[in-house]
């Protein structure tokens, strides 16, 4: 089923599925009861383009913290709970806009309580199945089939309680298994699908694997929300997700940052400039193209289609727009001037 043909569910102030845009999400890196750091992290990730955020709920302190966190953030919050249904219930009562559970981690009597509470508060539930935690009765099947049969069993259970406010997710660290499992659930179900790899590795490994797997699924019309899981900086998850969506023309309002790989001709520290400019640039919903080039030998020529850019000189840079030099900027002012010019255009 194509992503635009799925059901539409509501999570806080956004809709997921149907004709809605593919949603970018991430997960916080602090303990949820560390309220101040959690709020700061969520708002920073939102500024980069995160649209849905997940928090871990390990104990009652975490579940209760959601109420305060919700007062200071704008994007919907997903509570991730395992094993303890009382934490799921409290998370819902504290204002979680969505919960993520693996139904196999709950006794049936406890799962019933969670479903009833979600019904009462009219929030959606993401059924998450990872290959590493499927029921042993499916262990003889191929991984993709095992994940599919597992989630099919859970969907049938939820539907027996007349609960259809669902989002489905099957994940593996194996690209092929992940792609095939998502294909199977896409053909079988009408529910929105969250796509991502699990245990994807460090930044480089995850970016490569996620681009291949998630790109393939997106190309086939599968996926309503996306997370690039990285053992590293959370902002890189947002950057990578946005790049994937941009390159598949799913989103057109995403900036492009061009930067040369540097060589012996490089006259300025492009790495530090890129590091400072990137989060500022990505805070704009604009298809502006900005270039940071290390020298004037081929910098301006290679980046002549950029809306804005700089090419390094001796302790300075040439500021150019659409290949035309505008001014010469002292090195100490490069970042400041670039930000000013980005703001004017974007």
Coordinates of C-alpha atoms in Angstrom, one line a residue:
X1 CA 0.0 0.0 0.0
X2 CA 1.4 3.4 -1.0
X3 CA 2.0 5.8 2.0
X4 CA -0.7 8.1 0.7
X5 CA -3.3 5.3 0.8
X6 CA -2.9 4.5 4.5
X7 CA -5.2 5.5 7.2
X8 CA -4.6 8.9 8.9
X9 CA -4.0 9.0 12.7
X10 CA -3.5 12.0 15.0
X11 CA -0.5 12.5 17.3
X12 CA -0.8 15.8 19.2
X13 CA -0.9 18.6 16.7
X14 CA 0.1 16.6 13.6
X15 CA -1.5 13.9 11.4
X16 CA 0.4 10.8 10.3
X17 CA -0.5 8.8 7.2
X18 CA -2.7 9.4 4.2
X19 CA -1.9 12.5 2.2
X20 CA 0.2 14.0 5.0
X21 CA 3.9 14.6 4.6
X22 CA 6.4 12.0 5.7
X23 CA 7.3 12.9 9.3
X24 CA 10.8 13.1 10.6
X25 CA 11.3 11.9 14.2
X26 CA 14.1 11.3 16.6
X27 CA 14.6 10.1 20.2
X28 CA 16.0 12.0 23.2
X29 CA 19.4 11.0 24.7
X30 CA 18.8 12.0 28.3
X31 CA 16.8 10.2 31.0
X32 CA 13.3 11.6 30.8
X33 CA 13.2 12.8 34.4
X34 CA 16.2 15.1 33.5
X35 CA 13.5 17.6 32.5
X36 CA 15.7 20.6 31.7
X37 CA 18.1 18.8 29.4
X38 CA 15.2 16.9 27.8
X39 CA 13.3 20.2 27.0
X40 CA 16.5 21.8 25.6
X41 CA 17.3 18.8 23.5
X42 CA 13.8 18.5 22.1
X43 CA 13.5 22.2 21.2
X44 CA 17.0 22.2 19.6
X45 CA 16.0 19.1 17.5
X46 CA 12.8 20.8 16.5
X47 CA 14.7 23.9 15.3
X48 CA 16.6 21.6 12.9
X49 CA 13.4 19.9 11.5
X50 CA 12.4 17.2 14.0
X51 CA 8.6 16.9 13.9
X52 CA 8.0 14.1 16.4
X53 CA 10.1 13.1 19.5
X54 CA 10.3 9.9 21.5
X55 CA 11.3 9.6 25.1
X56 CA 12.2 6.5 27.1
X57 CA 10.0 5.8 30.1
X58 CA 12.0 3.6 32.5
X59 CA 10.3 4.3 35.8
X60 CA 7.4 6.3 37.3
X61 CA 9.6 9.4 37.6
X62 CA 10.0 9.4 33.8
X63 CA 6.3 9.0 33.3
X64 CA 5.4 11.8 35.6
X65 CA 8.0 14.1 34.0
X66 CA 6.2 14.1 30.7
X67 CA 3.5 16.4 32.2
X68 CA 6.1 19.2 32.8
X69 CA 8.0 18.5 29.6
X70 CA 4.9 19.0 27.5
X71 CA 4.4 22.5 28.8
X72 CA 7.7 23.6 27.2
X73 CA 7.8 21.9 23.8
X74 CA 5.8 22.3 20.6
X75 CA 6.2 19.0 18.8
X76 CA 4.3 15.8 19.7
X77 CA 5.8 13.5 22.3
X78 CA 6.0 9.7 22.1
X79 CA 6.5 7.7 25.2
X80 CA 8.5 4.5 24.8
X81 CA 7.6 1.8 27.4
X82 CA 8.5 -1.8 27.9
X83 CA 7.2 -4.4 30.4
X84 CA 5.3 -2.2 32.9
X85 CA 1.8 -1.2 31.9
X86 CA 1.5 1.2 34.8
X87 CA 4.2 3.4 33.1
X88 CA 2.2 3.4 29.8
X89 CA -1.0 4.4 31.6
X90 CA 0.8 7.2 33.6
X91 CA 2.5 8.4 30.4
X92 CA -0.8 8.8 28.7
X93 CA -2.3 10.6 31.7
X94 CA 0.7 12.9 31.8
X95 CA 0.0 14.0 28.3
X96 CA 2.0 11.7 25.9
X97 CA 0.6 12.2 22.4
X98 CA 1.5 8.7 21.3
X99 CA 3.0 5.6 23.0
X100 CA 5.3 3.0 21.5
X101 CA 5.1 -0.6 22.9
X102 CA 6.1 -4.1 21.9
X103 CA 2.8 -5.9 22.9
X104 CA 4.8 -9.1 23.5
X105 CA 6.4 -7.4 26.5
X106 CA 3.0 -7.2 28.4
X107 CA 0.7 -9.8 29.9
X108 CA -2.7 -9.7 28.1
X109 CA -4.5 -8.3 31.1
X110 CA -2.1 -5.4 31.3
X111 CA -2.2 -4.8 27.6
X112 CA -6.0 -4.5 27.8
X113 CA -5.6 -1.7 30.4
X114 CA -3.2 0.2 28.1
X115 CA -5.6 -0.1 25.1
X116 CA -8.5 1.1 27.2
X117 CA -6.6 4.1 28.5
X118 CA -5.4 5.0 24.9
X119 CA -9.0 4.8 23.8
X120 CA -10.2 7.1 26.5
X121 CA -7.5 9.7 25.8
X122 CA -7.8 9.2 22.0
X123 CA -4.1 8.7 21.4
X124 CA -2.4 6.4 18.9
X125 CA -0.2 3.5 19.7
X126 CA 2.9 2.4 17.7
X127 CA 3.3 -1.4 17.7
X128 CA 7.0 -1.9 17.4
X129 CA 8.6 -5.2 16.5
X130 CA 12.4 -5.6 16.4
X131 CA 13.9 -8.8 15.1
X132 CA 15.9 -9.2 18.3
X133 CA 12.8 -9.4 20.4
X134 CA 10.3 -11.5 18.4
X135 CA 8.4 -14.4 19.9
X136 CA 10.4 -17.6 19.9
X137 CA 7.6 -19.4 18.1
X138 CA 8.6 -17.5 15.0
X139 CA 12.3 -18.1 15.3
X140 CA 12.4 -20.9 12.6
X141 CA 11.1 -18.4 10.0
X142 CA 13.1 -16.1 7.8
X143 CA 13.7 -12.8 9.7
X144 CA 11.4 -10.7 7.5
X145 CA 8.7 -13.3 7.7
X146 CA 9.1 -13.7 11.5
X147 CA 8.7 -9.9 12.0
X148 CA 5.7 -9.9 9.7
X149 CA 3.9 -12.8 11.4
X150 CA 4.7 -11.3 14.8
X151 CA 3.2 -7.9 14.0
X152 CA 0.2 -9.5 12.2
X153 CA -0.6 -11.3 15.4
X154 CA -0.5 -8.0 17.4
X155 CA -2.6 -6.1 14.9
X156 CA -5.3 -8.9 15.1
X157 CA -5.2 -8.6 18.9
X158 CA -5.7 -4.8 18.9
X159 CA -8.4 -5.0 16.3
X160 CA -10.2 -7.6 18.5
X161 CA -10.5 -4.8 21.1
X162 CA -11.8 -2.4 18.4
X163 CA -8.6 -0.3 18.5
X164 CA -7.5 0.9 15.1
X165 CA -5.5 4.0 16.0
X166 CA -2.3 2.3 15.2
X167 CA 1.1 2.9 13.6
X168 CA 3.2 -0.1 12.7
X169 CA 7.0 -0.6 12.8
X170 CA 9.2 -3.5 12.0
X171 CA 13.0 -3.0 12.4
X172 CA 16.2 -4.9 12.0
X173 CA 19.9 -4.0 11.7
X174 CA 19.9 -6.0 8.5
X175 CA 19.0 -3.9 5.5
X176 CA 17.5 -6.7 3.3
X177 CA 15.4 -8.1 6.2
X178 CA 14.1 -4.6 7.1
X179 CA 13.2 -3.8 3.5
X180 CA 11.4 -7.1 3.0
X181 CA 9.5 -7.0 6.3
X182 CA 8.2 -3.5 5.5
X183 CA 7.1 -4.6 2.1
X184 CA 5.1 -7.4 3.6
X185 CA 3.3 -5.2 6.2
X186 CA 2.7 -2.5 3.5
X187 CA 0.9 -5.0 1.3
X188 CA -1.1 -6.4 4.2
X189 CA -2.2 -3.4 6.3
X190 CA -3.8 0.0 5.9
X191 CA -2.1 1.5 8.9
X192 CA 0.7 4.1 8.7
X193 CA 4.2 2.7 8.9
X194 CA 7.2 4.0 10.8
X195 CA 10.5 3.1 9.0
X196 CA 14.0 2.9 10.3
X197 CA 16.8 0.5 11.1
X198 CA 17.7 -0.6 14.6
X199 CA 21.2 -0.8 16.1
X200 CA 22.4 0.8 12.9
X201 CA 25.9 1.8 14.3
X202 CA 28.0 4.9 14.4
X203 CA 27.4 7.9 12.2
X204 CA 29.0 6.7 9.0
X205 CA 27.6 3.2 9.2
X206 CA 24.1 4.4 10.0
X207 CA 24.0 7.1 7.4
X208 CA 25.1 4.6 4.7
X209 CA 22.8 1.8 5.8
X210 CA 19.8 4.0 6.5
X211 CA 20.1 5.8 3.2
X212 CA 20.1 2.5 1.3
X213 CA 17.2 0.9 3.3
X214 CA 15.0 3.8 3.9
X215 CA 15.7 5.3 0.5
X216 CA 14.5 2.1 -1.1
X217 CA 11.3 2.0 0.9
X218 CA 10.6 5.6 0.2
X219 CA 11.1 5.0 -3.5
X220 CA 8.5 2.2 -3.3
X221 CA 6.0 4.5 -1.5
X222 CA 6.4 2.9 1.9
X223 CA 6.7 4.9 5.1
X224 CA 4.8 7.7 6.9
X225 CA 7.4 8.5 9.6
X226 CA 11.1 8.1 9.5
X227 CA 14.0 7.9 12.0
X228 CA 17.7 7.5 11.2
X229 CA 19.1 5.9 14.3
X230 CA 22.7 6.9 15.0
X231 CA 25.0 6.1 17.8
X232 CA 26.2 9.7 17.9
X233 CA 24.9 13.2 17.8
X234 CA 21.1 13.4 17.6
X235 CA 21.2 16.3 15.1
X236 CA 22.9 14.0 12.6
X237 CA 19.7 11.9 12.6
X238 CA 17.7 15.0 11.5
X239 CA 20.3 16.0 8.9
X240 CA 20.4 12.6 7.3
X241 CA 16.6 12.1 7.3
X242 CA 16.2 15.5 5.7
X243 CA 18.8 14.7 3.1
X244 CA 17.1 11.4 2.2
X245 CA 13.7 13.1 1.8
X246 CA 15.2 15.9 -0.2
X247 CA 17.0 13.6 -2.6
X248 CA 13.9 11.6 -3.2
X249 CA 11.9 14.8 -3.8
X250 CA 9.6 14.1 -0.9
X251 CA 10.5 17.5 0.5
X252 CA 11.4 20.6 -1.5
X253 CA 11.8 23.1 1.4
X254 CA 15.1 21.7 2.7
X255 CA 18.4 23.6 2.4
X256 CA 21.5 22.3 0.7
X257 CA 25.0 22.9 2.0
X258 CA 27.8 22.4 -0.5
X259 CA 31.3 22.1 0.9
X260 CA 34.6 21.1 -0.7
X261 CA 36.5 18.1 0.7
X262 CA 39.5 20.4 1.3
X263 CA 43.0 19.9 0.0
X264 CA 46.4 21.6 0.0
X265 CA 44.9 24.6 -1.8
X266 CA 42.5 25.3 1.0
X267 CA 43.0 28.8 2.4
X268 CA 40.4 28.8 5.3
X269 CA 39.2 26.3 7.9
X270 CA 36.0 25.2 6.1
X271 CA 35.3 22.5 8.6
X272 CA 34.7 24.9 11.5
X273 CA 32.7 27.2 9.2
X274 CA 30.5 24.3 8.1
X275 CA 30.0 23.1 11.7
X276 CA 28.7 26.5 12.7
X277 CA 26.7 27.3 9.7
X278 CA 24.9 24.0 9.2
X279 CA 22.5 24.1 12.2
X280 CA 21.7 27.7 11.4
X281 CA 21.0 26.9 7.8
X282 CA 18.9 23.9 8.6
X283 CA 16.6 26.0 10.9
X284 CA 15.1 27.4 7.7
X285 CA 12.3 25.7 5.7
X286 CA 13.8 26.8 2.4
X287 CA 15.5 25.2 -0.6
X288 CA 18.4 27.7 -0.4
X289 CA 21.7 26.3 -1.6
X290 CA 24.8 27.5 0.3
X291 CA 28.5 26.7 -0.6
X292 CA 31.5 26.8 1.6
X293 CA 34.6 26.4 -0.6
X294 CA 38.2 26.4 0.5
X295 CA 39.8 28.3 -2.4
X296 CA 39.0 30.5 -5.4
X297 CA 40.8 28.2 -7.9
X298 CA 37.6 26.3 -8.7
X299 CA 35.3 27.2 -5.7
X300 CA 33.2 29.8 -7.4
X301 CA 33.1 27.9 -10.7
X302 CA 32.0 24.6 -9.2
X303 CA 29.4 26.3 -7.0
X304 CA 28.1 28.8 -9.6
X305 CA 24.6 27.5 -9.1
X306 CA 24.6 28.1 -5.4
X307 CA 22.4 30.9 -4.1
X308 CA 25.1 32.0 -1.8
X309 CA 28.7 31.0 -1.0
X310 CA 32.2 31.8 0.1
X311 CA 35.5 30.9 -1.5
X312 CA 38.6 31.1 0.7
X313 CA 41.5 33.5 0.2
X314 CA 44.4 34.6 2.3
X315 CA 42.8 35.2 5.7
X316 CA 39.6 36.2 4.0
X317 CA 36.9 34.9 1.7
X318 CA 35.1 36.0 -1.5
X319 CA 31.3 36.2 -1.0
X320 CA 29.4 35.2 -4.1
X321 CA 25.8 34.8 -5.2
X322 CA 25.0 32.7 -8.3
X323 CA 28.6 32.7 -9.3
X324 CA 29.1 36.5 -9.1
X325 CA 31.5 37.9 -6.5
X326 CA 29.8 40.4 -4.2
X327 CA 32.4 41.3 -1.7
X328 CA 35.6 40.4 0.1
X329 CA 35.0 39.3 3.8
X330 CA 37.7 39.2 6.5
X331 CA 38.1 35.7 7.9
X332 CA 36.8 36.6 11.4
X333 CA 33.5 37.8 9.9
X334 CA 32.8 34.9 7.5
X335 CA 30.3 33.1 9.7
X336 CA 28.5 36.3 10.7
X337 CA 28.2 37.5 7.1
X338 CA 27.0 34.1 5.9
X339 CA 24.3 34.0 8.5
X340 CA 23.2 37.5 7.6
X341 CA 23.0 36.7 3.9
X342 CA 21.3 33.3 4.6
X343 CA 18.6 35.1 6.6
X344 CA 18.0 37.6 3.8
X345 CA 17.5 34.9 1.2
X346 CA 15.8 32.1 3.2

